[in-house]
CSV table of C-alpha atoms in Angstrom, one decimal:
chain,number,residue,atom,x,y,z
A,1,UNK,CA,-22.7,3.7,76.0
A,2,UNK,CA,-25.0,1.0,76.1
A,3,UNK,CA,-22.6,-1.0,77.8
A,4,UNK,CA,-22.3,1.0,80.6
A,5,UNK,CA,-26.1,1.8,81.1
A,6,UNK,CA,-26.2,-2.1,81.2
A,7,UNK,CA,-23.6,-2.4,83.8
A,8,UNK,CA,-25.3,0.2,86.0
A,9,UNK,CA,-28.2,-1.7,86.0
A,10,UNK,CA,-26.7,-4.7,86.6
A,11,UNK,CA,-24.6,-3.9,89.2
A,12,UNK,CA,-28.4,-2.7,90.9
A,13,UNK,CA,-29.6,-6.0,90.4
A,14,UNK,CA,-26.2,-7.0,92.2
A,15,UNK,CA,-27.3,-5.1,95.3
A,16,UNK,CA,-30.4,-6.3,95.2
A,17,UNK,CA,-30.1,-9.8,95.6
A,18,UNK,CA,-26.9,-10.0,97.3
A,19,UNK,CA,-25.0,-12.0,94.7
A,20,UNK,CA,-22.2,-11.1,92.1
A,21,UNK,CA,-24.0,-11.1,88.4
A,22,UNK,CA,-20.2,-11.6,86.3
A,23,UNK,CA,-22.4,-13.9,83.7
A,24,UNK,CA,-24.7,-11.2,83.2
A,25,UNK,CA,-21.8,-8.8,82.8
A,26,UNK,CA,-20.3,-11.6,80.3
A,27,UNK,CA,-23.1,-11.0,78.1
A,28,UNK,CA,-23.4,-7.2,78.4
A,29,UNK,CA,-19.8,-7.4,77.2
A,30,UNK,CA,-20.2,-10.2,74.2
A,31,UNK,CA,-23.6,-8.1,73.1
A,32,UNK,CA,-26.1,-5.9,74.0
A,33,UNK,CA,-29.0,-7.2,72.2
A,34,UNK,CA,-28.3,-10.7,74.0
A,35,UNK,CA,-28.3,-8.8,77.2
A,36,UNK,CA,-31.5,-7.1,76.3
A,37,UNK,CA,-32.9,-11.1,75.6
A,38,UNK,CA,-31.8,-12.1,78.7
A,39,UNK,CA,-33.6,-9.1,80.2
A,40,UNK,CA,-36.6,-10.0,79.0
A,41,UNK,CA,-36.5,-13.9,80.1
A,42,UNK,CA,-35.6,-12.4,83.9
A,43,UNK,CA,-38.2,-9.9,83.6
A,44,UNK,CA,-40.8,-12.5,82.6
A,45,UNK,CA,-39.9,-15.0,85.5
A,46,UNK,CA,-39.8,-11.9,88.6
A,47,UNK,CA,-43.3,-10.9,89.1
A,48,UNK,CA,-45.6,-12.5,91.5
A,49,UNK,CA,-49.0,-11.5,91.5
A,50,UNK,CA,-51.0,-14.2,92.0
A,51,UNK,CA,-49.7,-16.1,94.8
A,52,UNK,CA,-48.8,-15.0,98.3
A,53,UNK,CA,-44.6,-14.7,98.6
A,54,UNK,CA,-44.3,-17.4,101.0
A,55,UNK,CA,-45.3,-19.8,98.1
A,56,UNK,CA,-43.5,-18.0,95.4
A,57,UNK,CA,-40.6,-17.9,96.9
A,58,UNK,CA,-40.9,-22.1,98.0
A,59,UNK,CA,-40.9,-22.4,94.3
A,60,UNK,CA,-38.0,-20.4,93.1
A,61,UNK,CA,-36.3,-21.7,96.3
A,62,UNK,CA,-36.7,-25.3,95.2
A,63,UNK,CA,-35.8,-24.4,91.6
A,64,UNK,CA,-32.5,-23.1,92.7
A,65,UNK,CA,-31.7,-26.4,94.9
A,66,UNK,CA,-33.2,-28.5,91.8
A,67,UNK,CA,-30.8,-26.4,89.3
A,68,UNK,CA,-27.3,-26.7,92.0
A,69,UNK,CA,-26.0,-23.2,91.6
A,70,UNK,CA,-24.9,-22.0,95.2
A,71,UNK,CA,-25.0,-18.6,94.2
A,72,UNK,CA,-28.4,-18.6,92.6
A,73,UNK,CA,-29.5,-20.5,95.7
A,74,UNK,CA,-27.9,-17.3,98.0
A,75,UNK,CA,-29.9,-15.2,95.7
A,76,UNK,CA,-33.3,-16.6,96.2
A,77,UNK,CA,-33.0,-16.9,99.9
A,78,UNK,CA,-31.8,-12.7,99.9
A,79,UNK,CA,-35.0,-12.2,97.7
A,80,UNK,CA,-37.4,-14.1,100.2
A,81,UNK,CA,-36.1,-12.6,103.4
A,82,UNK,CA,-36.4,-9.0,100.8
A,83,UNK,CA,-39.8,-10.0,100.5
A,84,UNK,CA,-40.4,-10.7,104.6
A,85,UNK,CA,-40.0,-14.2,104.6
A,86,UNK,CA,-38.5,-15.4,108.2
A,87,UNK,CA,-35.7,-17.3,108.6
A,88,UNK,CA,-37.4,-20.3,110.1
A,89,UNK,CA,-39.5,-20.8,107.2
A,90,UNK,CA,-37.0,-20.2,104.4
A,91,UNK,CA,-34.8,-23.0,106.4
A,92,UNK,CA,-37.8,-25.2,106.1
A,93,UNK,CA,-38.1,-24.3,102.4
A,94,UNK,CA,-34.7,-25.2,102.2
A,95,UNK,CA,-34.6,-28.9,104.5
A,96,UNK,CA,-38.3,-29.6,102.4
A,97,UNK,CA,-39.3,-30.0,106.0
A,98,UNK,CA,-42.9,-31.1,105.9
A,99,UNK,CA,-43.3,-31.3,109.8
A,100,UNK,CA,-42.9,-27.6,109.7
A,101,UNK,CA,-44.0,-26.0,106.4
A,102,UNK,CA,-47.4,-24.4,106.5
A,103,UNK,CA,-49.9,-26.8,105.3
A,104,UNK,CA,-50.6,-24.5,101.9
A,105,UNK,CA,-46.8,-24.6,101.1
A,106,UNK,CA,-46.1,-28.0,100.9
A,107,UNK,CA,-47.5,-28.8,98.1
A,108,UNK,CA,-45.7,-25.9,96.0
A,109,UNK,CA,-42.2,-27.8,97.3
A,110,UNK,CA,-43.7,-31.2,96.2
A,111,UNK,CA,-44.6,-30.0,92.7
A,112,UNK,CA,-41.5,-27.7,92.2
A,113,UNK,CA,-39.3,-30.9,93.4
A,114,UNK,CA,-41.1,-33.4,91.0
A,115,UNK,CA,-40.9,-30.5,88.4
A,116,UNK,CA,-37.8,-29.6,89.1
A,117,UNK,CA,-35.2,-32.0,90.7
A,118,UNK,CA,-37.1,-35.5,89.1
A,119,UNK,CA,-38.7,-34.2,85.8
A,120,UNK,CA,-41.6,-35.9,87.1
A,121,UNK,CA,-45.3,-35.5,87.1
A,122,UNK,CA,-47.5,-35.3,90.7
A,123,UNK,CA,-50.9,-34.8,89.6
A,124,UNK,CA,-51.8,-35.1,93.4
A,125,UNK,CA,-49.7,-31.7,94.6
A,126,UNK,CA,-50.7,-29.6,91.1
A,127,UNK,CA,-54.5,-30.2,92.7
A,128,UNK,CA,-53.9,-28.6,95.6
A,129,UNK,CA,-52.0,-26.3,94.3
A,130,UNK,CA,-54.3,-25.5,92.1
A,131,UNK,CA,-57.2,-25.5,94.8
A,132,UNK,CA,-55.7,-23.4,96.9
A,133,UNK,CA,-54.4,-20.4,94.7
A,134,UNK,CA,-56.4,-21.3,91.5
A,135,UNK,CA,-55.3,-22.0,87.8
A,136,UNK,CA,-53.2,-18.5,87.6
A,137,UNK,CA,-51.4,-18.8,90.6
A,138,UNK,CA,-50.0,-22.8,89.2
A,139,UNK,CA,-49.4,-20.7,86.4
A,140,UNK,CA,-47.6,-18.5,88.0
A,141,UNK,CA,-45.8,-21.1,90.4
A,142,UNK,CA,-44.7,-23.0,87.1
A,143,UNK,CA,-42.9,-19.6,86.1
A,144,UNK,CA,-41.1,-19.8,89.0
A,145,UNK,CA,-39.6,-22.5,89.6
A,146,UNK,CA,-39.0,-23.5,86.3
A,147,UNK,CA,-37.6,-19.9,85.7
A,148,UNK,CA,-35.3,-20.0,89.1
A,149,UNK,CA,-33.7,-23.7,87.7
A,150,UNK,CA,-33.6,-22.3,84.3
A,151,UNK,CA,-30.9,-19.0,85.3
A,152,UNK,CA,-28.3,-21.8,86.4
A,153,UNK,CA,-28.4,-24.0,84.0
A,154,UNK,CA,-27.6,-20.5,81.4
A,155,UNK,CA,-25.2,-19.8,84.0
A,156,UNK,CA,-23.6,-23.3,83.8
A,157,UNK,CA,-23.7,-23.5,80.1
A,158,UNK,CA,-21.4,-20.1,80.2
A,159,UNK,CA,-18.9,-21.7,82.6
A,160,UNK,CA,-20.2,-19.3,85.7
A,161,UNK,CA,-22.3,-21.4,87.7
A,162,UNK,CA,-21.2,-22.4,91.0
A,163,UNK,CA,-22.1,-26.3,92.5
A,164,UNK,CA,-24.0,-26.1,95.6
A,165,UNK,CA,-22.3,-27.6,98.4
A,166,UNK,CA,-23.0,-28.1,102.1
A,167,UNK,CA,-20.0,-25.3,103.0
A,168,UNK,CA,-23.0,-22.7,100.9
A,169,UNK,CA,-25.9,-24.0,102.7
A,170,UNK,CA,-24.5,-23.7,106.6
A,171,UNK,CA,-23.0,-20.8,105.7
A,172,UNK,CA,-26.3,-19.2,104.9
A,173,UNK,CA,-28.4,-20.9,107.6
A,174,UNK,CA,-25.2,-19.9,110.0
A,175,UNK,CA,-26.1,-16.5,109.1
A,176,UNK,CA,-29.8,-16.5,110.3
């Protein structure tokens, strides 16, 4: 019974961000309680209060890219255009095209990149991050990104995760 309450929510959270969840299934299947953990890790990472979406969504884009899951990649860019994000500035998200990305935003993809992609540190974009949405919005920036490169890497580590490739990427900008 559990099972199947787990699979109707699941396959809700399929429609929602556009993308086929079969890991997620995986562990409904293997065990509920694990499903109810993995709940509560997603659950954790999704809300955004504290910053506006354009940056949130730069963060979990560029955590997805960092993390090279082409479907979790898909996923973010469905939940940013959910969340009224047009398609010019999700492509810049995408490129990390700093000719075009509102001034406030380019820090978020510096940070989330050094964070993200190069383990590094970059004192110099956490500042401005920090001086333009304040201590709880890098808080909840950190969440983000980390949280959007961390799915993949669970998805990887259970055989489901799906290399990002340039075929992925046109075809999403193609349909824009």
């Amino acid at each position: 019974m559990l099972t199947a309450v787990g699979t109707f929510f699941i396959r809700r959270a399929e429609r929602r961000i556009g993308v086929s969840l079969d890991y997620v299934r995986h562990i409904a299947r293997t065990n509920f309680t694990l499903l109810s953990r993995y709940n509560r890790i997603f659950g954790f990472l999704d809300p955004n209060r504290h910053v506006p979406a354009a940056a949130y969504h730069a963060a979990r884009l560029r955590g997805a890219l960092a993390a090279d899951c082409g479907t979790c990649i898909e996923a973010e860019i469905n939940l940013a255009r959910a969340s009224g994000l047009d398609e010019e500035l999700i492509n810049a998200i995408l490129r990390a095209d700093f000719q075009t990305l509102p001034p406030e935003l380019a820090p978020v993809v510096r940070l989330a990149d050094a964070v993200t992609a190069r383990r590094e540190d970059d004192p110099e974009s956490r500042s401005a991050v920090t001086g333009t949405y304040g201590d709880a919005g890098l808080i909840e920036l950190s969440f983000a990104m980390n949280g959007a490169a961390m799915l993949p890497g669970i998805k990887r580590a259970m055989g489901h995760a799906t290399a990002c490739d340039l075929s992925v990427m046109r075809r999403l900008t193609a349909s824009q």
